[in-house]
Short mmCIF file of C-alpha atoms (C1' of nucleotides) in Angstrom, two decimals:
data_model
loop_
_atom_site.label_atom_id
_atom_site.label_comp_id
_atom_site.label_asym_id
_atom_site.label_seq_id
_atom_site.Cartn_x
_atom_site.Cartn_y
_atom_site.Cartn_z
CA MET A 22 0.00 0.00 0.00
CA THR A 23 3.00 2.31 0.09
CA SER A 24 2.33 3.49 -3.44
CA MET A 25 -1.18 4.52 -2.42
CA LYS A 26 0.15 7.37 -0.35
CA ALA A 27 0.67 9.36 -3.51
CA ILE A 28 -2.99 9.10 -4.42
CA ARG A 29 -4.90 11.90 -2.80
CA ARG A 30 -8.44 12.12 -4.07
CA PHE A 31 -9.73 9.00 -5.68
CA LYS A 32 -13.13 8.45 -4.15
CA VAL A 33 -15.96 6.86 -6.09
CA GLN A 34 -19.47 7.96 -5.46
CA GLN A 35 -21.15 5.02 -3.88
CA PRO A 36 -24.35 3.93 -5.58
CA LYS A 37 -27.50 5.60 -4.39
CA SER A 38 -29.80 3.44 -2.35
CA LEU A 39 -33.02 2.27 -3.91
CA VAL A 40 -34.90 4.37 -1.42
CA THR A 41 -33.23 7.50 -2.70
CA ILE A 42 -33.82 6.57 -6.31
CA VAL A 43 -37.49 5.88 -5.73
CA GLU A 44 -37.85 9.05 -3.69
CA GLU A 45 -36.34 11.20 -6.41
CA ARG A 46 -38.36 9.53 -9.11
CA LEU A 47 -41.64 10.03 -7.28
CA ARG A 48 -40.70 13.55 -6.30
CA LYS A 49 -40.11 14.39 -9.92
CA ALA A 50 -43.36 12.74 -10.96
CA ILE A 51 -45.34 14.81 -8.49
CA ILE A 52 -43.56 18.07 -9.16
CA ASP A 53 -43.74 17.72 -12.92
CA ALA A 54 -47.46 17.06 -12.70
CA GLU A 55 -47.24 13.49 -14.00
CA MET A 56 -49.74 12.79 -11.26
CA ARG A 57 -52.68 14.82 -10.14
CA PHE A 58 -53.36 16.29 -6.71
CA GLY A 59 -55.05 13.72 -4.52
CA GLU A 60 -54.25 10.78 -6.75
CA ALA A 61 -53.92 7.46 -4.92
CA LEU A 62 -50.52 5.78 -4.76
CA SER A 63 -50.48 2.08 -3.93
CA GLU A 64 -47.22 0.77 -2.51
CA ASP A 65 -47.84 -2.49 -4.29
CA ALA A 66 -48.54 -0.88 -7.65
CA LEU A 67 -45.54 1.42 -7.34
CA SER A 68 -43.19 -1.35 -6.36
CA SER A 69 -44.10 -3.52 -9.32
CA ALA A 70 -44.10 -0.54 -11.67
CA LEU A 71 -40.63 0.46 -10.51
CA GLY A 72 -39.31 -3.07 -10.28
CA VAL A 73 -38.35 -3.00 -6.63
CA SER A 74 -39.92 -4.42 -3.51
CA ARG A 75 -42.35 -2.60 -1.30
CA THR A 76 -39.77 -1.84 1.37
CA PRO A 77 -37.85 0.95 -0.39
CA VAL A 78 -41.07 2.31 -1.86
CA ARG A 79 -42.58 2.52 1.57
CA GLU A 80 -39.56 4.28 2.97
CA ALA A 81 -39.50 6.73 0.09
CA LEU A 82 -43.16 7.55 0.61
CA ALA A 83 -42.46 8.20 4.28
CA ARG A 84 -39.78 10.70 3.28
CA LEU A 85 -42.06 12.37 0.79
CA GLN A 86 -44.67 12.77 3.46
CA LEU A 87 -42.12 14.66 5.55
CA GLN A 88 -41.70 16.97 2.57
CA GLY A 89 -45.43 17.42 2.34
CA LEU A 90 -45.67 15.92 -1.12
CA VAL A 91 -47.86 12.97 -0.20
CA THR A 92 -50.34 12.23 2.55
CA ILE A 93 -50.32 8.81 4.17
CA VAL A 94 -53.62 7.69 5.68
CA PRO A 95 -53.17 4.68 7.96
CA LYS A 96 -54.66 1.48 6.55
CA LYS A 97 -56.19 3.37 3.66
CA GLY A 98 -53.51 4.45 1.33
CA THR A 99 -51.10 7.13 0.21
CA PHE A 100 -52.20 10.10 -1.86
CA VAL A 101 -50.53 12.93 -3.70
CA PHE A 102 -50.96 16.04 -1.56
CA ALA A 103 -53.97 18.21 -2.30
CA PRO A 104 -53.39 21.81 -1.27
CA THR A 105 -56.20 24.06 -0.12
CA ALA A 106 -56.23 27.80 -0.64
CA GLU A 107 -55.31 28.33 3.03
CA ASP A 108 -52.44 25.90 2.67
CA VAL A 109 -51.07 27.87 -0.19
CA ALA A 110 -51.43 31.14 1.65
CA GLU A 111 -49.53 29.86 4.67
CA LEU A 112 -46.94 28.23 2.48
CA CYS A 113 -46.24 31.43 0.58
CA THR A 114 -46.08 33.51 3.73
CA PHE A 115 -43.57 31.09 5.17
CA ARG A 116 -41.60 31.04 1.97
CA PHE A 117 -41.37 34.81 1.95
CA MET A 118 -40.03 34.73 5.47
CA LEU A 119 -37.31 32.22 4.59
CA GLU A 120 -36.25 33.92 1.40
CA THR A 121 -36.06 37.39 2.82
CA ASN A 122 -33.87 36.15 5.65
CA ALA A 123 -31.67 34.15 3.31
CA LEU A 124 -31.21 37.14 1.02
CA ARG A 125 -30.21 39.32 3.92
CA GLU A 126 -27.49 36.82 4.81
CA CYS A 127 -26.35 36.52 1.22
CA LEU A 128 -26.00 40.25 0.87
CA ALA A 129 -23.99 40.46 4.06
CA THR A 130 -21.63 37.56 3.57
CA ALA A 131 -21.62 36.26 -0.01
CA ARG A 132 -22.55 39.11 -2.31
CA GLU A 133 -20.46 38.15 -5.31
CA ALA A 134 -21.22 34.43 -5.27
CA THR A 135 -24.92 35.13 -4.97
CA LEU A 136 -24.83 37.58 -7.84
CA ASP A 137 -23.09 34.98 -10.02
CA GLY A 138 -25.64 32.35 -9.12
CA MET A 139 -28.53 34.69 -9.85
CA ALA A 140 -27.03 35.58 -13.20
CA SER A 141 -26.79 31.95 -14.31
CA ALA A 142 -30.30 31.29 -13.07
CA ILE A 143 -31.61 34.24 -15.05
CA ALA A 144 -29.77 32.96 -18.09
CA ALA A 145 -31.43 29.56 -17.69
CA MET A 146 -34.81 31.24 -17.40
CA ASP A 147 -34.13 33.25 -20.55
CA ALA A 148 -33.20 30.11 -22.43
CA ALA A 149 -36.28 28.30 -21.20
CA GLN A 150 -38.51 31.19 -22.15
CA ALA A 151 -36.99 31.36 -25.61
CA SER A 152 -37.02 27.72 -26.54
CA GLY A 153 -38.05 25.50 -23.67
CA THR A 154 -41.25 24.04 -22.35
CA ARG A 155 -43.20 25.65 -19.56
CA HIS A 156 -41.88 23.01 -17.22
CA ASP A 157 -38.36 24.04 -18.15
CA TYR A 158 -39.17 27.59 -17.16
CA ALA A 159 -40.71 26.42 -13.90
CA ARG A 160 -37.56 24.45 -13.14
CA ALA A 161 -35.36 27.44 -13.88
CA ASP A 162 -37.55 29.58 -11.64
CA THR A 163 -37.09 27.05 -8.86
CA GLY A 164 -33.35 27.21 -9.45
CA PHE A 165 -33.30 30.99 -9.07
CA HIS A 166 -34.78 30.85 -5.61
CA GLU A 167 -32.50 28.01 -4.57
CA VAL A 168 -29.50 30.26 -5.13
CA PHE A 169 -30.32 32.24 -2.00
CA PHE A 170 -30.13 29.18 0.19
CA LEU A 171 -26.98 27.89 -1.44
CA HIS A 172 -25.08 30.95 -0.32
CA CYS A 173 -26.83 32.01 2.86
CA GLY A 174 -24.40 30.04 5.00
CA ASN A 175 -27.03 28.48 7.23
CA ARG A 176 -27.80 24.84 6.61
CA TYR A 177 -30.93 24.92 8.69
CA LEU A 178 -32.38 27.72 6.64
CA GLY A 179 -31.61 25.69 3.53
CA ASN A 180 -33.16 22.56 4.98
CA ALA A 181 -36.30 24.41 5.91
CA TYR A 182 -36.58 25.71 2.38
CA ARG A 183 -35.98 22.27 0.94
CA SER A 184 -38.76 20.90 3.11
CA VAL A 185 -41.27 23.16 1.37
CA SER A 186 -39.62 23.70 -1.99
CA GLY A 187 -41.17 20.53 -3.34
CA ARG A 188 -44.62 21.86 -2.69
CA VAL A 189 -43.76 25.24 -4.09
CA ALA A 190 -42.36 23.68 -7.23
CA ALA A 191 -45.40 21.43 -7.57
CA LEU A 192 -47.72 24.40 -7.26
CA ARG A 193 -45.76 26.18 -9.93
CA THR A 194 -46.13 23.40 -12.48
CA HIS A 195 -49.65 22.37 -11.51
CA LEU A 196 -51.21 25.79 -11.20
CA SER A 197 -49.15 28.51 -12.73
CA VAL A 198 -48.62 26.90 -16.09
CA PRO A 199 -52.08 27.73 -17.42
CA LEU A 200 -51.72 31.45 -16.79
CA GLU A 201 -50.33 32.93 -19.98
CA GLY A 202 -48.99 36.36 -19.03
CA GLU A 203 -47.24 34.97 -15.96
CA GLN A 204 -43.93 34.13 -17.52
CA ALA A 205 -43.13 37.61 -18.77
CA ARG A 206 -44.13 39.26 -15.53
CA SER A 207 -42.14 36.72 -13.57
CA MET A 208 -39.03 37.41 -15.66
CA SER A 209 -39.16 41.15 -15.12
CA GLU A 210 -39.72 40.75 -11.40
CA HIS A 211 -36.69 38.52 -11.11
CA ARG A 212 -34.55 40.98 -13.01
CA LEU A 213 -35.61 43.79 -10.72
CA MET A 214 -34.66 41.70 -7.71
CA VAL A 215 -31.20 41.11 -9.10
CA GLU A 216 -30.72 44.83 -9.65
CA ALA A 217 -31.83 45.69 -6.15
CA PHE A 218 -29.51 43.05 -4.75
CA ALA A 219 -26.58 44.25 -6.82
CA SER A 220 -26.92 47.79 -5.55
CA GLY A 221 -27.48 46.64 -2.00
CA ARG A 222 -30.91 48.19 -1.59
CA LEU A 223 -32.17 45.71 0.98
CA ALA A 224 -35.49 47.43 1.65
CA ASP A 225 -36.35 47.52 -2.04
CA LEU A 226 -35.34 43.89 -2.34
CA ASP A 227 -37.64 42.98 0.51
CA GLY A 228 -40.50 44.82 -1.10
CA LEU A 229 -39.95 43.18 -4.46
CA LEU A 230 -39.71 39.73 -2.96
CA ARG A 231 -42.85 40.30 -0.93
CA GLN A 232 -44.70 41.50 -3.98
CA HIS A 233 -43.38 38.63 -6.08
CA ILE A 234 -44.32 35.89 -3.66
CA LEU A 235 -47.57 37.32 -2.39
CA ARG A 236 -48.82 37.91 -5.90
CA ALA A 237 -48.02 34.28 -6.69
CA ARG A 238 -49.90 33.34 -3.55
CA ASP A 239 -53.02 35.15 -4.68
CA ALA A 240 -52.78 33.73 -8.18
CA TYR A 241 -52.48 30.17 -6.87
CA GLY A 242 -55.32 30.77 -4.47
CA ASP A 243 -57.55 31.94 -7.28
CA VAL A 244 -56.80 28.92 -9.42
CA LEU A 245 -57.42 26.58 -6.53
CA ARG A 246 -60.71 28.20 -5.57
CA ARG A 247 -61.84 28.10 -9.16
CA ALA A 248 -60.87 24.43 -9.43
CA SER A 249 -62.66 23.42 -6.24
CA ALA A 250 -65.72 25.45 -7.19
CA GLY A 251 -66.10 24.17 -10.76
CA MET B 17 -78.15 2.78 11.96
CA THR B 18 -80.83 5.47 12.06
CA SER B 19 -80.16 6.15 15.71
CA MET B 20 -76.50 6.85 14.91
CA LYS B 21 -77.44 10.05 13.15
CA ALA B 22 -77.89 11.73 16.49
CA ILE B 23 -74.31 11.02 17.49
CA ARG B 24 -72.04 13.75 16.24
CA ARG B 25 -68.52 13.46 17.59
CA PHE B 26 -67.60 10.10 18.94
CA LYS B 27 -64.23 9.32 17.43
CA VAL B 28 -61.70 7.18 19.22
CA GLN B 29 -58.02 7.78 18.74
CA GLN B 30 -56.77 4.82 16.83
CA PRO B 31 -53.83 3.03 18.42
CA LYS B 32 -50.44 4.46 17.57
CA SER B 33 -48.36 2.43 15.21
CA LEU B 34 -45.24 0.74 16.52
CA VAL B 35 -43.19 3.09 14.39
CA THR B 36 -44.63 6.08 16.22
CA ILE B 37 -44.12 4.50 19.60
CA VAL B 38 -40.52 3.62 18.88
CA GLU B 39 -39.88 7.06 17.41
CA GLU B 40 -41.23 8.83 20.47
CA ARG B 41 -39.36 6.56 22.82
CA LEU B 42 -36.05 7.11 21.08
CA ARG B 43 -36.68 10.82 20.74
CA LYS B 44 -37.24 11.06 24.45
CA ALA B 45 -34.14 8.99 25.16
CA ILE B 46 -31.98 11.29 23.08
CA ILE B 47 -33.50 14.53 24.32
CA ASP B 48 -33.39 13.51 27.96
CA ALA B 49 -29.72 12.60 27.61
CA GLU B 50 -30.24 8.90 28.27
CA MET B 51 -27.79 8.46 25.44
CA ARG B 52 -24.66 10.40 24.66
CA PHE B 53 -23.86 12.41 21.54
CA GLY B 54 -22.37 10.14 18.90
CA GLU B 55 -23.43 6.92 20.62
CA ALA B 56 -24.03 4.01 18.24
CA LEU B 57 -27.54 2.66 17.82
CA SER B 58 -27.89 -0.80 16.35
CA GLU B 59 -31.21 -1.60 14.75
CA ASP B 60 -30.87 -5.15 15.93
CA ALA B 61 -30.07 -4.23 19.50
CA LEU B 62 -32.85 -1.67 19.65
CA SER B 63 -35.42 -4.02 18.19
CA SER B 64 -34.71 -6.75 20.72
CA ALA B 65 -34.48 -4.25 23.55
CA LEU B 66 -37.85 -2.79 22.64
CA GLY B 67 -39.45 -6.11 21.80
CA VAL B 68 -40.39 -5.32 18.21
CA SER B 69 -38.93 -6.29 14.90
CA ARG B 70 -36.33 -4.32 13.01
CA THR B 71 -38.81 -2.85 10.53
CA PRO B 72 -40.50 -0.27 12.78
CA VAL B 73 -37.18 0.53 14.43
CA ARG B 74 -35.64 1.19 11.07
CA GLU B 75 -38.51 3.42 10.02
CA ALA B 76 -38.38 5.33 13.29
CA LEU B 77 -34.65 5.92 12.88
CA ALA B 78 -35.26 7.26 9.39
CA ARG B 79 -37.74 9.75 10.81
CA LEU B 80 -35.36 10.79 13.55
CA GLN B 81 -32.69 11.42 10.97
CA LEU B 82 -35.06 13.83 9.24
CA GLN B 83 -35.34 15.64 12.57
CA GLY B 84 -31.59 15.74 12.86
CA LEU B 85 -31.51 13.65 16.01
CA VAL B 86 -29.56 10.74 14.58
CA THR B 87 -27.12 10.29 11.75
CA ILE B 88 -27.39 7.22 9.54
CA VAL B 89 -24.18 6.14 7.85
CA PRO B 90 -24.82 3.59 5.09
CA LYS B 91 -23.60 0.11 5.96
CA LYS B 92 -21.96 1.38 9.11
CA GLY B 93 -24.59 2.24 11.59
CA THR B 94 -26.81 4.84 13.16
CA PHE B 95 -25.48 7.28 15.71
CA VAL B 96 -26.94 9.88 18.03
CA PHE B 97 -26.22 13.26 16.45
CA ALA B 98 -23.05 15.02 17.53
CA PRO B 99 -23.31 18.79 17.15
CA THR B 100 -20.30 20.94 16.41
CA ALA B 101 -19.94 24.51 17.59
CA GLU B 102 -20.79 25.78 14.11
CA ASP B 103 -23.87 23.57 14.02
CA VAL B 104 -25.09 25.11 17.22
CA ALA B 105 -24.43 28.60 15.99
CA GLU B 106 -26.41 28.07 12.80
CA LEU B 107 -29.15 26.30 14.67
CA CYS B 108 -29.58 29.14 17.13
CA THR B 109 -29.54 31.77 14.43
CA PHE B 110 -32.23 29.90 12.60
CA ARG B 111 -34.21 29.43 15.73
CA PHE B 112 -34.11 33.13 16.45
CA MET B 113 -35.43 33.83 12.99
CA LEU B 114 -38.34 31.45 13.40
CA GLU B 115 -39.28 32.61 16.86
CA THR B 116 -39.17 36.29 16.12
CA ASN B 117 -41.44 35.80 13.12
CA ALA B 118 -43.82 33.60 15.07
CA LEU B 119 -44.02 36.13 17.89
CA ARG B 120 -44.82 38.90 15.44
CA GLU B 121 -47.74 36.87 14.14
CA CYS B 122 -48.93 35.99 17.61
CA LEU B 123 -48.95 39.62 18.67
CA ALA B 124 -50.91 40.59 15.59
CA THR B 125 -53.52 37.85 15.54
CA ALA B 126 -53.66 35.94 18.82
CA ARG B 127 -52.49 38.22 21.59
CA GLU B 128 -54.69 36.91 24.40
CA ALA B 129 -54.27 33.21 23.65
CA THR B 130 -50.52 33.61 23.45
CA LEU B 131 -50.41 35.48 26.74
CA ASP B 132 -52.39 32.72 28.41
CA GLY B 133 -50.08 30.08 27.01
CA MET B 134 -46.99 31.98 28.14
CA ALA B 135 -48.44 32.37 31.60
CA SER B 136 -49.01 28.63 32.02
CA ALA B 137 -45.57 27.90 30.67
CA ILE B 138 -44.01 30.31 33.15
CA ALA B 139 -45.98 28.66 35.91
CA ALA B 140 -44.64 25.27 34.87
CA MET B 141 -41.11 26.67 34.88
CA ASP B 142 -41.65 28.12 38.34
CA ALA B 143 -42.86 24.77 39.61
CA ALA B 144 -39.94 22.96 38.05
CA GLN B 145 -37.47 25.43 39.51
CA ALA B 146 -39.00 25.09 42.94
CA SER B 147 -39.29 21.35 43.20
CA GLY B 148 -38.43 19.62 39.96
CA THR B 149 -35.36 18.16 38.38
CA ARG B 150 -33.26 20.07 35.89
CA HIS B 151 -34.80 18.04 33.13
CA ASP B 152 -38.23 19.18 34.28
CA TYR B 153 -37.09 22.75 33.94
CA ALA B 154 -35.65 22.09 30.50
CA ARG B 155 -38.95 20.58 29.42
CA ALA B 156 -40.88 23.56 30.69
CA ASP B 157 -38.50 25.87 28.88
CA THR B 158 -39.15 23.94 25.69
CA GLY B 159 -42.87 24.32 26.34
CA PHE B 160 -42.57 28.08 26.65
CA HIS B 161 -41.09 28.46 23.22
CA GLU B 162 -43.59 26.07 21.69
CA VAL B 163 -46.38 28.42 22.67
CA PHE B 164 -45.37 30.87 19.96
CA PHE B 165 -45.83 28.29 17.25
CA LEU B 166 -49.08 27.00 18.63
CA HIS B 167 -50.69 30.38 18.13
CA CYS B 168 -48.83 31.84 15.17
CA GLY B 169 -51.41 30.54 12.72
CA ASN B 170 -48.91 29.20 10.23
CA ARG B 171 -48.49 25.45 10.16
CA TYR B 172 -45.33 25.62 8.10
CA LEU B 173 -43.66 27.85 10.62
CA GLY B 174 -44.64 25.37 13.30
CA ASN B 175 -43.36 22.44 11.30
CA ALA B 176 -40.06 24.13 10.69
CA TYR B 177 -39.69 24.73 14.38
CA ARG B 178 -40.60 21.17 15.19
CA SER B 179 -37.95 19.97 12.78
CA VAL B 180 -35.26 21.60 14.89
CA SER B 181 -36.91 21.65 18.30
CA GLY B 182 -35.63 18.18 19.05
CA ARG B 183 -32.06 19.30 18.61
CA VAL B 184 -32.65 22.45 20.61
CA ALA B 185 -34.20 20.46 23.41
CA ALA B 186 -31.37 17.95 23.34
CA LEU B 187 -28.80 20.72 23.54
CA ARG B 188 -30.63 22.15 26.50
CA THR B 189 -30.52 18.94 28.50
CA HIS B 190 -27.09 17.81 27.36
CA LEU B 191 -25.22 21.07 27.63
CA SER B 192 -27.06 23.61 29.70
CA VAL B 193 -27.71 21.42 32.66
CA PRO B 194 -24.21 21.73 34.09
CA LEU B 195 -24.27 25.52 34.19
CA GLU B 196 -25.52 26.51 37.59
CA GLY B 197 -26.55 30.15 37.29
CA GLU B 198 -28.41 29.49 34.05
CA GLN B 199 -31.79 28.68 35.46
CA ALA B 200 -32.29 31.94 37.34
CA ARG B 201 -31.12 34.05 34.43
CA SER B 202 -33.31 32.08 32.05
CA MET B 203 -36.36 32.65 34.24
CA SER B 204 -35.89 36.39 34.41
CA GLU B 205 -35.35 36.64 30.68
CA HIS B 206 -38.55 34.76 30.01
CA ARG B 207 -40.48 37.02 32.35
CA LEU B 208 -39.16 40.11 30.61
CA MET B 209 -40.26 38.70 27.28
CA VAL B 210 -43.78 38.16 28.56
CA GLU B 211 -43.92 41.75 29.80
CA ALA B 212 -42.72 43.14 26.50
CA PHE B 213 -45.24 41.01 24.65
CA ALA B 214 -48.08 42.05 26.93
CA SER B 215 -47.42 45.73 26.35
CA GLY B 216 -46.92 45.21 22.65
CA ARG B 217 -43.35 46.48 22.50
CA LEU B 218 -42.32 44.45 19.49
CA ALA B 219 -38.86 45.96 19.13
CA ASP B 220 -38.00 45.27 22.77
CA LEU B 221 -39.36 41.78 22.41
CA ASP B 222 -37.13 41.19 19.43
CA GLY B 223 -34.11 42.43 21.30
CA LEU B 224 -34.85 40.27 24.32
CA LEU B 225 -35.37 37.19 22.20
CA ARG B 226 -32.18 37.84 20.28
CA GLN B 227 -30.25 38.29 23.49
CA HIS B 228 -31.84 35.23 25.03
CA ILE B 229 -31.12 32.89 22.14
CA LEU B 230 -27.75 34.25 21.14
CA ARG B 231 -26.48 34.08 24.69
CA ALA B 232 -27.60 30.46 24.79
CA ARG B 233 -25.77 29.95 21.51
CA ASP B 234 -22.52 31.24 22.95
CA ALA B 235 -22.92 29.24 26.13
CA TYR B 236 -23.52 26.02 24.20
CA GLY B 237 -20.63 26.79 21.91
CA ASP B 238 -18.32 27.23 24.89
CA VAL B 239 -19.35 23.95 26.45
CA LEU B 240 -18.90 22.13 23.15
CA ARG B 241 -15.49 23.60 22.51
CA ARG B 242 -14.39 22.75 26.00
CA ALA B 243 -15.70 19.20 25.59
CA SER B 244 -13.96 18.63 22.27
CA ALA B 245 -10.74 20.16 23.57
CA GLY B 246 -10.54 18.21 26.81
"C1'" DG C 16 9.05 -5.66 14.67
"C1'" DT C 17 6.31 -4.30 10.71
"C1'" DT C 18 3.19 -4.92 7.13
"C1'" DC C 19 0.02 -7.30 4.57
"C1'" DT C 20 -4.03 -10.41 4.16
"C1'" DG C 21 -7.75 -13.20 5.06
"C1'" DT C 22 -11.74 -13.87 7.79
"C1'" DA C 23 -15.25 -13.60 11.50
"C1'" DT C 24 -18.64 -10.63 12.73
"C1'" DC C 25 -20.51 -6.58 13.02
"C1'" DT C 26 -23.62 -3.42 10.44
"C1'" DT C 27 -27.47 -2.00 7.10
"C1'" DG C 28 -30.28 -2.87 2.44
"C1'" DC C 29 -33.79 -5.18 0.36
"C1'" DA C 30 -37.21 -8.87 -0.60
"C1'" DT C 31 -40.91 -11.48 0.84
"C1'" DA C 32 -44.55 -13.56 3.73
"C1'" DC C 33 -48.19 -12.97 6.65
"C1'" DA C 34 -51.54 -10.38 9.66
"C1'" DA C 35 -55.09 -7.19 10.06
"C1'" DG C 36 -57.86 -2.99 9.26
"C1'" DA C 37 -60.92 -0.49 5.65
"C1'" DC C 38 -64.13 -0.54 2.06
"C1'" DG C 39 -67.49 -1.76 -1.35
"C1'" DG C 40 -70.75 -4.59 -3.49
"C1'" DA C 41 -73.86 -8.75 -3.69
"C1'" DG C 42 -77.35 -10.88 -1.67
"C1'" DA C 43 -80.55 -11.69 2.27
"C1'" DT C 44 -84.06 -9.63 5.07
"C1'" DT C 45 -87.61 -6.53 6.20
"C1'" DA D 25 -87.88 -0.41 -2.39
"C1'" DA D 26 -84.93 0.18 1.46
"C1'" DT D 27 -81.71 -1.53 4.64
"C1'" DC D 28 -78.80 -4.51 6.89
"C1'" DT D 29 -75.14 -8.03 6.82
"C1'" DC D 30 -71.57 -10.69 5.21
"C1'" DC D 31 -67.54 -11.45 2.68
"C1'" DG D 32 -64.08 -10.73 -1.01
"C1'" DT D 33 -60.55 -7.64 -2.00
"C1'" DC D 34 -58.23 -3.67 -1.51
"C1'" DT D 35 -54.99 -1.32 1.44
"C1'" DT D 36 -51.09 -0.79 4.92
"C1'" DG D 37 -48.41 -2.77 9.23
"C1'" DT D 38 -45.05 -5.89 10.90
"C1'" DA D 39 -41.88 -9.83 11.09
"C1'" DT D 40 -38.27 -12.31 9.17
"C1'" DG D 41 -34.71 -14.08 6.06
"C1'" DC D 42 -30.95 -13.39 3.15
"C1'" DA D 43 -27.37 -10.59 0.67
"C1'" DA D 44 -23.65 -7.61 0.90
"C1'" DG D 45 -20.62 -3.75 2.52
"C1'" DA D 46 -17.57 -2.18 6.61
"C1'" DT D 47 -14.50 -3.10 10.29
"C1'" DA D 48 -11.36 -5.07 13.47
"C1'" DC D 49 -8.33 -8.51 14.70
"C1'" DA D 50 -5.48 -12.61 14.32
"C1'" DG D 51 -1.98 -14.70 11.96
"C1'" DA D 52 1.25 -15.20 7.96
"C1'" DA D 53 5.05 -13.31 5.37
"C1'" DC D 54 8.91 -10.43 5.21
#
DNA sequence: GTTCTGTATCTTGCATACAAGACGGAGATT
DNA sequence: AATCTCCGTCTTGTATGCAAGATACAGAAC
């Protein structure tokens, strides 16, 4: 083994567990609207569809429940989450709180890195708007907001965001996609936020973020109310 | 079944699943310092000690990992979490953010209920200080802070707190217990916070909370550094 | 004495079998 | 016709068995 001392970094990524694979697959399916709100998910059906046993499926579903993406009813079944208008309102309020705090930290301790991240995210959004699908745009939008938590320097803040980001992303693809004018307005709002951040105008940034998220909240609420009514 | 129509609310709580029981038992064991930071937890040993099979134990451990109370290392084992000084710092910063936001909501929308809850919590702390163990006091302290999230009207905020409250509580019992003067200072700080809340002085409240939590952060950090050094 | 190597024994990961609650529909009963 | 009852079939909950990676230690080779 003496010759090994010369080798510094040679790690292999160990294979993901089946649980993780199933979790990510289902997460994607829910977020990308391959399944509808409230749809039933049978452990048995999923396990045979995915070619694994029920054990990892079950564990993955348990994790997804912790992320609020599915609801497990004892002895009855597992269902894709079905948000109510109040849910969405609380979710967006919470999201605003997290993001505004993360941005404050970013501005104080990682200004340049955050600006870079925002720039690439904006570029991705541009590309998606020009030639991608609506889901591509939604994904890029999600990426923009993740930048804050990547650079905020507080893992707990990031974890908290991750625990709701699935729902937020799902709402985006499930509900926002139909609204036509949304994309353009969203783009301009994001650009304004970058400008405010770049020039360090924290109060303006806060206002923009509040407006951005709360408007989304109202839009989602409307769609949901309309859906549950008709 | 016609006579049943007269009966409105008659639900029974269905028995907790083994997973839940095991989870709560282990959570208590970790929080109450029955186990040390970093201690190894074997699924096999736990299952035979608790008289259940490995399946519910395994699922409970997965949940506890999501709460940050244990760390699961693939193919190696599960261990009680072992916080570093930086961990604690980030945790406390995050906690301050959550609590200050929750308190703002409480003051705006549920002033009376929150005051009542704080009063009972203070009473419990008094009782514990007079004639209880240190763990009793730590539990009452935990209860005081939970009041905010009970009345803040945002489930996501509450969930986020719950996802770190286990660690906070564990730190309290593991680290704060040795410090003698702590309890008295803690009591007076809590009382001041209630006063500020009652008179609606939000800025003062914020300052008190910040001081309260950040001082705890530094104290925990000191203990941890001392422990890892010696 | 030092270093390598095989192996015994931990650990978790996953599959499968069985138990038991929840639900819905067919048929009996009124 | 309306209602009750039973039972088949869905679901999840739990136990258990086997495979395979990780680790530590004893013993061989130098």
